Coordinates of C-alpha atoms in Angstrom, one line a residue:
Chain A
X7 CA 68.5 135.3 100.9
X8 CA 69.4 133.3 104.0
X9 CA 72.8 131.7 103.3
X10 CA 74.9 129.4 105.5
X11 CA 78.4 128.1 105.0
X12 CA 79.7 125.0 106.7
X13 CA 83.4 125.6 107.4
X14 CA 86.2 123.4 108.8
X15 CA 89.4 124.5 110.3
X16 CA 92.1 122.1 109.0
X17 CA 95.6 121.2 109.6
X18 CA 97.6 122.6 106.7
X19 CA 98.8 119.5 104.9
X20 CA 101.9 121.3 103.7
X21 CA 103.0 120.7 107.3
X22 CA 105.1 117.7 108.2
X23 CA 103.0 115.0 109.8
X24 CA 104.3 113.7 113.1
X25 CA 102.5 110.9 115.0
X26 CA 102.7 111.0 118.8
X27 CA 100.8 108.7 121.2
X28 CA 98.7 107.4 118.3
X29 CA 97.6 110.9 117.2
X30 CA 98.8 113.4 114.7
X31 CA 100.8 115.9 116.7
X32 CA 99.2 119.3 116.0
X33 CA 101.4 121.3 118.3
X34 CA 102.9 124.4 116.6
X35 CA 101.3 123.4 113.3
X36 CA 99.7 125.9 110.9
X37 CA 95.9 125.8 110.7
X38 CA 93.9 127.1 107.8
X39 CA 90.3 127.3 106.5
X40 CA 89.9 124.1 104.6
X41 CA 90.7 125.3 101.0
X42 CA 87.5 123.9 99.5
X43 CA 85.5 125.8 102.2
X44 CA 87.2 129.0 101.1
X45 CA 85.4 128.6 97.7
X46 CA 82.2 128.1 99.5
X47 CA 82.6 131.3 101.6
X48 CA 83.6 133.3 98.5
X49 CA 80.5 132.0 96.6
X50 CA 78.2 132.8 99.5
X51 CA 79.5 136.4 99.6
X52 CA 79.0 136.7 95.9
X53 CA 75.5 135.3 96.0
X54 CA 74.6 137.7 98.8
X55 CA 76.0 140.7 97.0
X56 CA 73.9 139.8 94.0
X57 CA 70.7 138.8 95.6
X58 CA 70.8 140.4 99.1
X59 CA 70.5 138.6 102.4
X60 CA 73.0 137.4 105.0
X61 CA 75.9 135.0 105.2
X62 CA 76.4 133.0 108.3
X63 CA 79.5 130.8 108.6
X64 CA 79.2 127.8 111.0
X65 CA 81.9 125.6 112.3
X66 CA 82.2 122.8 114.8
X67 CA 85.4 123.1 116.9
X68 CA 87.0 124.6 119.9
X69 CA 87.9 128.2 120.7
X70 CA 90.9 128.0 118.4
X71 CA 88.5 128.0 115.4
X72 CA 87.6 131.6 116.3
X73 CA 90.6 132.7 114.2
X74 CA 89.3 131.0 111.0
X75 CA 85.8 132.3 111.7
X76 CA 87.2 135.9 112.0
X77 CA 89.0 135.4 108.7
X78 CA 85.7 134.4 107.1
X79 CA 84.0 137.5 108.6
X80 CA 86.9 139.6 107.3
X81 CA 86.3 138.1 103.8
X82 CA 82.8 139.5 104.1
X83 CA 80.5 137.0 105.9
X84 CA 78.0 138.7 108.2
X85 CA 77.9 136.4 111.2
X86 CA 79.8 133.4 112.6
X87 CA 78.7 130.5 114.8
X88 CA 81.1 128.3 116.7
X89 CA 79.5 125.1 118.0
X90 CA 81.9 123.7 120.6
X91 CA 81.2 120.1 121.4
X92 CA 84.7 119.2 122.5
X93 CA 83.8 118.7 126.2
X94 CA 80.5 117.0 125.6
X95 CA 81.2 114.4 122.9
X96 CA 84.1 112.1 123.3
X97 CA 83.7 109.9 120.2
X98 CA 83.0 112.0 117.0
X99 CA 82.9 111.2 113.3
X100 CA 81.1 112.5 110.3
X101 CA 77.8 111.2 111.6
X102 CA 78.3 113.4 114.7
X103 CA 79.3 116.5 112.7
X104 CA 76.3 116.2 110.3
X105 CA 73.8 115.5 113.1
X106 CA 75.0 118.6 115.1
X107 CA 75.0 120.9 112.1
X108 CA 71.6 119.7 110.9
X109 CA 70.2 120.2 114.4
X110 CA 71.5 123.8 114.4
X111 CA 70.2 124.5 110.9
X112 CA 66.8 122.8 111.1
X113 CA 64.8 125.9 112.2
X114 CA 67.0 128.5 110.4
X115 CA 65.0 128.5 107.2
X116 CA 68.2 128.5 105.1
X117 CA 67.7 129.1 101.4
X118 CA 71.2 128.1 100.4
X119 CA 73.8 126.1 102.3
X120 CA 77.4 125.9 101.0
X121 CA 80.3 123.7 102.1
X122 CA 83.6 122.4 100.7
X123 CA 83.3 119.1 98.9
X124 CA 86.0 117.5 101.0
X125 CA 88.3 118.5 103.9
X126 CA 92.0 118.1 103.2
X127 CA 92.7 116.5 106.6
X128 CA 90.2 113.7 107.1
X129 CA 89.2 113.6 103.5
X130 CA 85.9 111.9 104.1
X131 CA 83.8 114.2 101.9
X132 CA 80.6 113.2 103.7
X133 CA 79.3 116.1 105.7
X134 CA 77.5 118.1 103.0
X135 CA 75.3 115.4 101.6
X136 CA 74.6 114.0 105.1
X137 CA 73.4 117.4 106.3
X138 CA 71.2 117.9 103.2
X139 CA 69.6 114.5 103.8
X140 CA 68.9 115.2 107.5
X141 CA 67.3 118.5 106.5
X142 CA 65.3 116.9 103.7
X143 CA 66.7 119.3 101.0
X144 CA 68.4 118.5 97.7
X145 CA 72.1 118.8 97.2
X146 CA 74.6 119.0 94.4
X147 CA 78.3 118.2 95.1
X148 CA 81.6 119.4 93.5
X149 CA 80.0 122.4 91.8
X150 CA 82.0 124.8 89.6
X151 CA 79.2 127.2 88.7
X152 CA 76.1 128.5 90.5
X153 CA 73.3 130.6 88.9
X154 CA 70.2 131.6 91.0
X155 CA 67.1 133.0 89.4
X156 CA 64.3 133.4 92.0
X157 CA 64.1 129.9 93.5
X158 CA 65.4 128.2 90.3
X159 CA 69.0 127.2 90.4
X160 CA 71.3 126.1 87.6
X161 CA 74.5 124.4 88.7
X162 CA 77.5 123.0 86.8
X163 CA 79.0 120.1 88.5
X164 CA 82.4 118.5 88.0
X165 CA 82.1 114.7 87.5
X166 CA 85.6 113.3 87.3
X167 CA 86.5 115.9 84.7
X168 CA 83.3 116.0 82.8
X169 CA 80.6 118.6 83.5
X170 CA 77.0 118.0 84.4
X171 CA 74.5 120.8 84.0
X172 CA 71.9 120.5 86.7
X173 CA 68.6 122.2 87.3
X174 CA 67.2 122.3 90.8
X175 CA 65.6 124.8 93.2
X176 CA 66.0 126.4 96.6
X177 CA 66.4 125.5 99.4
X178 CA 69.5 123.7 98.3
X179 CA 72.9 122.5 99.7
X180 CA 75.9 122.6 97.4
X181 CA 79.6 121.6 97.9
X182 CA 82.3 123.6 96.2
X183 CA 84.9 122.3 93.8
X184 CA 88.1 124.0 92.7
X185 CA 87.3 126.3 89.8
X186 CA 84.1 127.7 91.4
X187 CA 85.7 131.1 92.0
X188 CA 88.8 132.8 93.1
X189 CA 88.5 133.3 96.9
X190 CA 89.4 136.9 98.0
X191 CA 91.9 137.8 100.6
X192 CA 90.5 139.7 103.6
X193 CA 91.1 143.4 103.1
X194 CA 92.4 145.6 106.0
X195 CA 89.0 147.4 106.4
X196 CA 87.4 143.9 106.3
X197 CA 89.7 142.7 109.1
X198 CA 88.8 145.8 111.2
X199 CA 85.1 145.3 110.6
X200 CA 85.3 141.6 111.3
X201 CA 86.3 142.3 114.9
X202 CA 82.9 143.8 115.6
X203 CA 80.8 141.3 113.7
X204 CA 78.7 138.8 115.8
X205 CA 80.4 135.5 116.7
X206 CA 78.0 133.2 118.6
X207 CA 79.2 130.3 120.6
X208 CA 76.9 127.3 121.2
X209 CA 77.3 124.0 123.0
X210 CA 75.4 120.7 122.7
X211 CA 72.9 121.7 125.4
X212 CA 71.9 124.8 123.3
X213 CA 70.9 122.4 120.5
X214 CA 68.8 120.1 122.6
X215 CA 71.1 117.2 121.8
X216 CA 72.4 114.6 124.2
X217 CA 75.8 112.9 123.8
X218 CA 74.0 109.6 122.9
X219 CA 72.2 111.3 120.0
X220 CA 75.5 112.2 118.3
X221 CA 77.9 109.4 119.3
X222 CA 80.1 108.3 116.5
X223 CA 79.3 105.2 114.4
X224 CA 82.9 104.6 113.4
X225 CA 86.1 104.5 115.4
X226 CA 89.7 105.1 114.5
X227 CA 91.9 102.4 116.0
X228 CA 95.3 103.3 114.6
X229 CA 97.0 106.1 112.8
X230 CA 100.3 105.4 111.0
X231 CA 102.7 106.9 108.5
X232 CA 103.3 105.2 105.2
X233 CA 106.5 103.2 105.1
X234 CA 109.4 105.4 104.2
X235 CA 110.2 105.1 100.6
X236 CA 113.7 104.0 99.8
X237 CA 115.7 106.4 97.8
X238 CA 115.0 105.9 94.1
X239 CA 117.5 104.9 91.5
X240 CA 118.7 107.8 89.4
X241 CA 119.9 106.3 86.1
X242 CA 123.3 107.2 84.7
X243 CA 125.0 107.4 81.3
X244 CA 123.9 108.1 77.8
X245 CA 120.2 109.1 77.6
X246 CA 119.4 106.3 75.1
X247 CA 121.1 103.8 77.4
X248 CA 119.2 105.2 80.4
X249 CA 115.9 104.8 78.6
X250 CA 116.8 101.1 77.7
X251 CA 117.7 100.4 81.3
X252 CA 114.5 102.1 82.6
X253 CA 112.3 100.0 80.3
X254 CA 114.1 96.9 81.3
X255 CA 113.8 97.7 85.0
X256 CA 110.1 98.4 84.7
X257 CA 109.7 95.1 82.9
X258 CA 111.9 92.8 85.0
X259 CA 112.4 94.5 88.4
X260 CA 109.2 96.5 89.0
X261 CA 107.1 94.2 86.7
X262 CA 104.6 96.9 85.9
X263 CA 105.0 96.7 82.1
Chain B
X27 CA 80.7 86.0 111.4
X28 CA 78.9 85.8 108.0
X29 CA 77.3 89.0 106.8
X30 CA 75.2 89.8 103.8
X31 CA 76.9 92.7 101.9
X32 CA 75.6 94.7 98.9
X33 CA 77.8 96.4 96.3
X34 CA 76.7 99.1 93.9
X35 CA 78.0 98.4 90.4
X36 CA 78.9 101.4 88.3
X37 CA 78.3 101.8 84.6
X38 CA 80.1 104.1 82.3
X39 CA 79.4 104.3 78.6
X40 CA 77.4 101.1 78.8
X41 CA 80.2 99.1 80.4
X42 CA 81.0 98.2 84.1
X43 CA 83.8 100.2 85.6
X44 CA 86.6 98.2 87.1
X45 CA 85.9 99.6 90.6
X46 CA 82.6 97.6 90.5
X47 CA 84.7 94.4 90.6
X48 CA 87.0 95.8 93.2
X49 CA 84.0 96.6 95.4
X50 CA 82.9 92.9 95.0
X51 CA 86.3 91.8 96.2
X52 CA 86.1 94.1 99.2
X53 CA 82.6 93.0 100.0
X54 CA 83.8 89.3 100.0
X55 CA 86.3 90.2 102.7
X56 CA 83.6 92.0 104.7
X57 CA 81.0 89.3 104.2
X58 CA 83.3 86.6 105.8
X59 CA 81.5 83.9 104.0
X60 CA 78.1 85.6 103.8
X61 CA 76.4 86.4 100.6
X62 CA 77.6 89.2 98.3
X63 CA 74.9 90.8 96.2
X64 CA 75.8 93.2 93.4
X65 CA 73.2 95.8 92.6
X66 CA 73.2 97.4 89.1
X67 CA 71.0 100.4 88.5
X68 CA 70.1 102.1 85.2
X69 CA 67.7 102.3 82.3
X70 CA 68.9 99.1 80.6
X71 CA 71.6 97.3 82.5
X72 CA 70.4 93.7 82.8
X73 CA 72.9 92.4 80.3
X74 CA 75.8 93.4 82.6
X75 CA 74.8 91.0 85.3
X76 CA 76.7 87.9 84.2
X77 CA 80.0 89.8 84.3
X78 CA 79.4 90.8 88.0
X79 CA 78.8 87.1 88.8
X80 CA 82.0 86.2 86.9
X81 CA 83.8 88.6 89.2
X82 CA 82.4 87.0 92.3
X83 CA 78.9 88.3 93.1
X84 CA 76.8 85.5 94.5
X85 CA 73.6 87.2 93.2
X86 CA 72.8 90.3 91.1
X87 CA 69.9 92.6 91.6
X88 CA 68.9 94.6 88.6
X89 CA 66.9 97.9 89.1
X90 CA 65.8 99.3 85.8
X91 CA 63.7 102.5 85.3
X92 CA 63.9 105.1 82.6
X93 CA 64.4 107.8 85.2
X94 CA 67.6 105.9 86.3
X95 CA 69.3 106.4 82.9
X96 CA 71.3 109.3 84.4
X97 CA 72.5 109.3 88.0
X98 CA 70.7 111.6 90.4
X99 CA 71.0 111.3 94.2
X100 CA 67.3 111.1 94.6
X101 CA 66.7 108.5 91.9
X102 CA 69.5 106.2 93.0
X103 CA 68.6 106.6 96.7
X104 CA 65.1 105.5 96.0
X105 CA 66.4 102.5 94.0
X106 CA 68.8 101.5 96.7
X107 CA 66.3 102.1 99.5
X108 CA 64.0 99.5 97.9
X109 CA 66.8 97.0 97.6
X110 CA 68.1 97.6 101.2
X111 CA 64.6 97.2 102.6
X112 CA 64.2 94.0 100.8
X113 CA 67.6 92.5 101.4
X114 CA 68.4 93.9 104.9
X115 CA 72.2 93.8 104.3
X116 CA 74.8 94.5 107.0
X117 CA 77.1 96.4 104.7
X118 CA 77.1 98.3 101.3
X119 CA 80.2 98.9 99.3
X120 CA 80.5 101.7 96.7
X121 CA 83.4 102.9 94.5
X122 CA 85.0 106.1 95.8
X123 CA 84.0 107.7 92.5
X124 CA 82.0 110.9 91.7
X125 CA 78.9 108.8 92.0
X126 CA 79.9 106.8 95.1
X127 CA 81.1 110.0 96.9
X128 CA 77.9 111.8 96.1
X129 CA 75.4 109.0 97.0
X130 CA 76.9 107.1 99.9
X131 CA 76.7 109.9 102.5
X132 CA 73.0 110.4 101.7
X133 CA 72.3 106.8 102.3
X134 CA 74.4 106.5 105.4
X135 CA 72.6 109.5 106.9
X136 CA 69.2 108.0 105.9
X137 CA 70.1 104.8 107.8
X138 CA 71.7 106.7 110.8
X139 CA 74.9 104.9 110.0
X140 CA 78.7 105.3 109.7
X141 CA 80.5 105.5 106.4
X142 CA 84.1 104.7 105.9
X143 CA 85.1 106.5 102.7
X144 CA 88.1 106.2 100.4
X145 CA 89.2 102.8 101.7
X146 CA 92.4 101.4 100.2
X147 CA 92.5 98.1 102.2
X148 CA 90.1 95.8 104.0
X149 CA 90.9 93.0 106.5
X150 CA 88.8 90.7 108.5
X151 CA 90.6 90.3 111.8
X152 CA 88.3 88.0 113.6
X153 CA 85.4 90.0 114.9
X154 CA 86.2 93.4 113.4
X155 CA 86.4 94.4 109.8
X156 CA 89.3 96.9 109.7
X157 CA 89.4 99.5 107.0
X158 CA 92.6 101.4 106.0
X159 CA 92.2 104.8 104.5
X160 CA 94.5 107.7 103.7
X161 CA 94.3 111.0 105.7
X162 CA 96.1 114.3 105.3
X163 CA 96.2 113.8 101.5
X164 CA 97.9 110.5 101.8
X165 CA 100.7 111.7 104.2
X166 CA 99.3 109.3 106.8
X167 CA 96.8 106.5 107.1
X168 CA 94.2 105.5 109.6
X169 CA 92.6 102.2 110.4
X170 CA 88.9 102.4 111.2
X171 CA 86.1 100.1 112.3
X172 CA 82.4 100.5 112.3
X173 CA 80.9 100.4 115.7
X174 CA 77.2 100.8 115.1
X175 CA 74.6 100.7 112.3
X176 CA 75.1 99.5 108.7
X177 CA 78.6 99.4 107.3
X178 CA 78.8 101.9 104.5
X179 CA 82.1 101.8 102.6
X180 CA 83.6 103.5 99.5
X181 CA 86.7 101.9 98.0
X182 CA 89.3 103.9 96.1
X183 CA 89.7 102.6 92.6
X184 CA 92.9 100.6 91.8
X185 CA 93.7 99.6 95.3
X186 CA 91.8 96.4 96.1
X187 CA 92.5 93.6 93.7
X188 CA 89.4 92.2 92.0
X189 CA 88.9 88.5 92.2
X190 CA 90.0 86.5 89.2
X191 CA 87.3 86.6 86.5
X192 CA 85.7 83.2 86.2
X193 CA 82.9 82.7 83.7
X194 CA 81.9 79.4 85.2
X195 CA 80.6 81.0 88.4
X196 CA 76.8 81.0 88.6
X197 CA 74.3 83.1 90.5
X198 CA 70.8 84.3 90.3
X199 CA 69.9 87.6 88.5
X200 CA 66.7 89.1 89.9
X201 CA 64.8 92.3 89.3
X202 CA 63.6 94.7 91.8
X203 CA 60.8 97.0 90.7
X204 CA 60.8 100.6 92.0
X205 CA 58.7 103.6 91.4
X206 CA 61.1 106.6 90.9
X207 CA 59.4 109.9 91.6
X208 CA 60.1 113.5 92.7
X209 CA 63.6 114.0 91.4
X210 CA 64.7 117.3 92.9
X211 CA 67.8 117.6 90.7
X212 CA 67.6 117.2 87.0
X213 CA 70.6 116.6 84.7
X214 CA 70.0 118.8 81.7
X215 CA 73.3 118.2 79.9
X216 CA 76.5 116.3 80.3
X217 CA 79.6 117.9 78.7
X218 CA 82.4 115.5 78.0
X219 CA 85.7 117.2 78.7
X220 CA 87.8 114.1 79.4
X221 CA 89.5 112.4 76.6
X222 CA 88.0 109.3 75.1
X223 CA 89.4 106.1 76.4
X224 CA 91.1 105.4 79.7
X225 CA 89.6 106.9 82.8
X226 CA 92.3 108.7 84.8
X227 CA 91.2 107.5 88.2
X228 CA 91.2 103.8 87.1
X229 CA 94.2 103.9 84.8
X230 CA 96.9 101.4 85.5
X231 CA 99.5 103.7 83.8
X232 CA 99.5 107.5 83.9
X233 CA 101.8 109.7 82.0
X234 CA 101.7 113.2 83.6
X235 CA 103.1 116.5 82.4
X236 CA 104.1 119.6 84.3
X237 CA 105.3 123.1 83.5
X238 CA 108.3 121.5 81.8
X239 CA 106.0 120.4 79.0
X240 CA 105.9 124.0 78.0
X241 CA 102.8 124.1 75.7
X242 CA 99.6 122.3 74.8
X243 CA 101.5 120.7 71.8
X244 CA 104.1 119.6 74.3
X245 CA 101.6 117.1 75.6
X246 CA 101.5 115.2 72.3
X247 CA 104.4 112.9 73.0
X248 CA 103.0 112.2 76.4
X249 CA 99.7 111.2 74.9
X250 CA 101.5 108.9 72.5
X251 CA 103.4 107.3 75.3
X252 CA 100.2 106.9 77.3
X253 CA 98.6 105.3 74.2
X254 CA 101.4 102.8 73.8
X255 CA 101.1 101.8 77.4
X256 CA 97.3 101.7 77.4
X257 CA 97.3 104.5 80.0
X258 CA 95.9 107.9 80.5
X259 CA 97.4 111.4 80.5
X260 CA 97.4 113.6 83.6
X261 CA 98.9 116.9 84.6
X262 CA 100.2 119.0 87.5
X263 CA 98.4 122.1 88.6
X264 CA 101.2 124.2 87.1
X265 CA 100.5 122.8 83.6
X266 CA 96.8 123.4 84.0
X267 CA 97.3 126.9 85.3
X268 CA 99.5 127.7 82.4
X269 CA 96.7 126.6 80.1
X270 CA 98.6 123.6 78.5
X271 CA 95.7 121.3 79.3
X272 CA 92.2 121.1 80.9
X273 CA 91.7 121.1 84.6
X274 CA 90.0 117.8 84.3
X275 CA 93.5 116.3 84.0
X276 CA 94.8 117.8 87.2
X277 CA 96.3 115.4 89.7
X278 CA 97.0 116.7 93.2
X279 CA 95.5 117.9 96.4
X280 CA 93.0 119.8 94.4
X281 CA 92.2 117.6 91.4
X282 CA 92.3 113.9 91.3
X283 CA 94.0 111.4 93.6
X284 CA 95.4 108.5 91.6
X285 CA 97.2 105.3 92.4
X286 CA 98.2 103.6 89.2
X287 CA 100.7 100.8 88.9
X288 CA 103.0 103.1 87.0
X289 CA 103.2 106.9 87.1
X290 CA 105.6 108.6 84.7
X291 CA 106.1 112.3 85.7
X292 CA 107.4 114.4 82.9
X293 CA 108.7 117.9 83.6
X294 CA 107.0 117.9 87.0
X295 CA 108.9 119.6 89.8
X296 CA 107.0 117.7 92.5
X297 CA 105.3 120.4 94.6
X298 CA 103.6 119.0 97.7
X299 CA 100.2 119.8 96.1
X300 CA 101.0 117.4 93.3
X301 CA 102.6 114.7 95.5
X302 CA 99.4 114.5 97.5
X303 CA 97.6 113.2 94.4
X304 CA 100.1 110.6 93.2
X305 CA 102.7 109.6 95.8
X306 CA 100.9 106.3 96.6
X307 CA 101.3 105.1 93.0
X308 CA 103.0 101.7 93.0
X309 CA 106.0 102.7 90.8
X310 CA 107.0 106.3 90.0
X311 CA 109.3 107.3 87.2
X312 CA 110.5 110.9 87.1
X313 CA 111.9 112.6 84.0
X314 CA 113.2 116.1 84.7
X315 CA 116.0 118.4 83.6
X316 CA 116.6 119.6 87.2
X317 CA 118.5 116.9 89.2
X318 CA 117.4 118.8 92.4
X319 CA 113.7 118.5 91.6
X320 CA 111.6 117.3 94.5
X321 CA 109.9 114.7 92.3
X322 CA 113.1 112.6 92.4
X323 CA 112.6 112.2 96.2
X324 CA 109.5 110.1 95.6
X325 CA 110.5 108.5 92.4
X326 CA 111.6 104.8 92.2
X327 CA 113.5 105.5 89.0
X328 CA 114.7 108.8 87.7
X329 CA 116.2 110.1 84.5
X330 CA 117.8 113.5 84.6
X331 CA 117.2 114.8 81.1
X332 CA 115.0 116.7 78.6
X333 CA 111.6 115.1 78.4
X334 CA 111.4 115.9 74.7
X335 CA 114.4 113.7 74.2
X336 CA 113.5 111.0 76.7
X337 CA 109.8 110.5 76.0
X338 CA 110.2 109.6 72.2
X339 CA 113.0 107.2 73.1
X340 CA 110.7 105.6 75.7
X341 CA 107.9 105.3 73.2
X342 CA 110.3 103.3 70.8
X343 CA 111.5 101.0 73.6
X344 CA 108.0 100.3 74.9
X345 CA 106.9 99.5 71.4
X346 CA 109.7 97.0 71.1
X347 CA 108.6 95.2 74.3
X348 CA 105.0 95.2 73.1
X349 CA 106.1 93.5 69.9
X350 CA 107.8 90.8 71.9
X351 CA 104.8 90.4 74.2

């Protein structure tokens, strides 16, 4: 089976966010594989181990993303592809990302494509379904279970806490939700092996795309931090009195009850 | 500049979800005086049209087909494609719900357009429509504009106030016929795991429990408090991991992001993972035995105490207020 994983390197949101010159300052910050993409990588490896084939992890980014790609290879992926469009495309959004990924994937005859359902930095949750649409294949988002039998696929999907059981077929794109699996940590032998696994680097030219083909459809005009919250009121006194005061404050001051 | 804007109404258990009305409100801002057309899709949904008009839709388009009884991306995309081709709108607003998140990127890709998702505020600034949305799990916000193509937007539930309901509003209700075929995904079964009643993502009041709740039974007083307030119960990852409740209740970076008017955190320490899912709630109340707990840093009001003592007292006090009201 020919399996692809769409991965994003993300800013670890446990980091403190500092805005400098209208941008989030990334200097010195910790970067990670987007947590939802880790589920996708793990599932891809499990599907390959069960059905055979090859797992290729693809990311769009600059050379810094090599670190996260190597981590995916150390987990057990077979190949990695880094599409570096940083120098070629000034204005990028999810339209850009999906278009570039679909252009890369269109002649790869992928049976199964996996991605995270959302990235924890931008939080747009668009790229998976967009890529499926551009490739003309079906998709199922926020999956928590995947069973493949020949070309038939049964998927369980999380729908705001309820579960949908879905039948579909390969080729297919799915996006991973928490609960799909427990991503493994790279083993030491895995890390050693990963160093020798192929990591291909591509640019826009290699995909027969021009900057105009992938130019963003949206633009960020401002980034700002939420207003600092004033310190809350810690109530004092007897618990019963505190409860009375709280209810009264919610009623008269906060006016939410 | 007046624009025609569509909204996709969302139906759950035979009734319109609140976010459908919030989408109409957002569409009114985007339309800048142009027509707002609500689209409702399903097997038998025509009777819902008057409520959409009462909430401000100028016109309602009904797309009925037996294959649209359950949402599938292919079915709904075919329905909306027919409507968009007929209406030629400049924008389409969805709820940022499981359905809206699943469908809107497919349509945006089909129309080679941008999509601004998870929008919490919309302003018309004379020329541009400016959308505000959270990034980095709500630790920052960005303002976005659409520079080319159709304006696809999803709005986060509970953030954009719906227009006042007015039964005297009038508008046409028209049918669009579609032939739905070749569904590539088929929904075989829907397993309801969420509790009856209030939807967590749309709840105005959420009572959430953490590890401090100690057991599945420990959630009972929280449920009672939620009931009294007409709210929903949520949980931290810690409580879900410990098996006190189902993961469908989880609020946080993984799990649901909620913005109720009132969030009551009971026995929740306030890990960053959890704060990412609830820190934009309008009013936060924290109840925790540990005065050093992180949750007090984001709380508007805090009670340092045992939730099993505090929550029953709260239930009594709220009941009293309800009697007066």
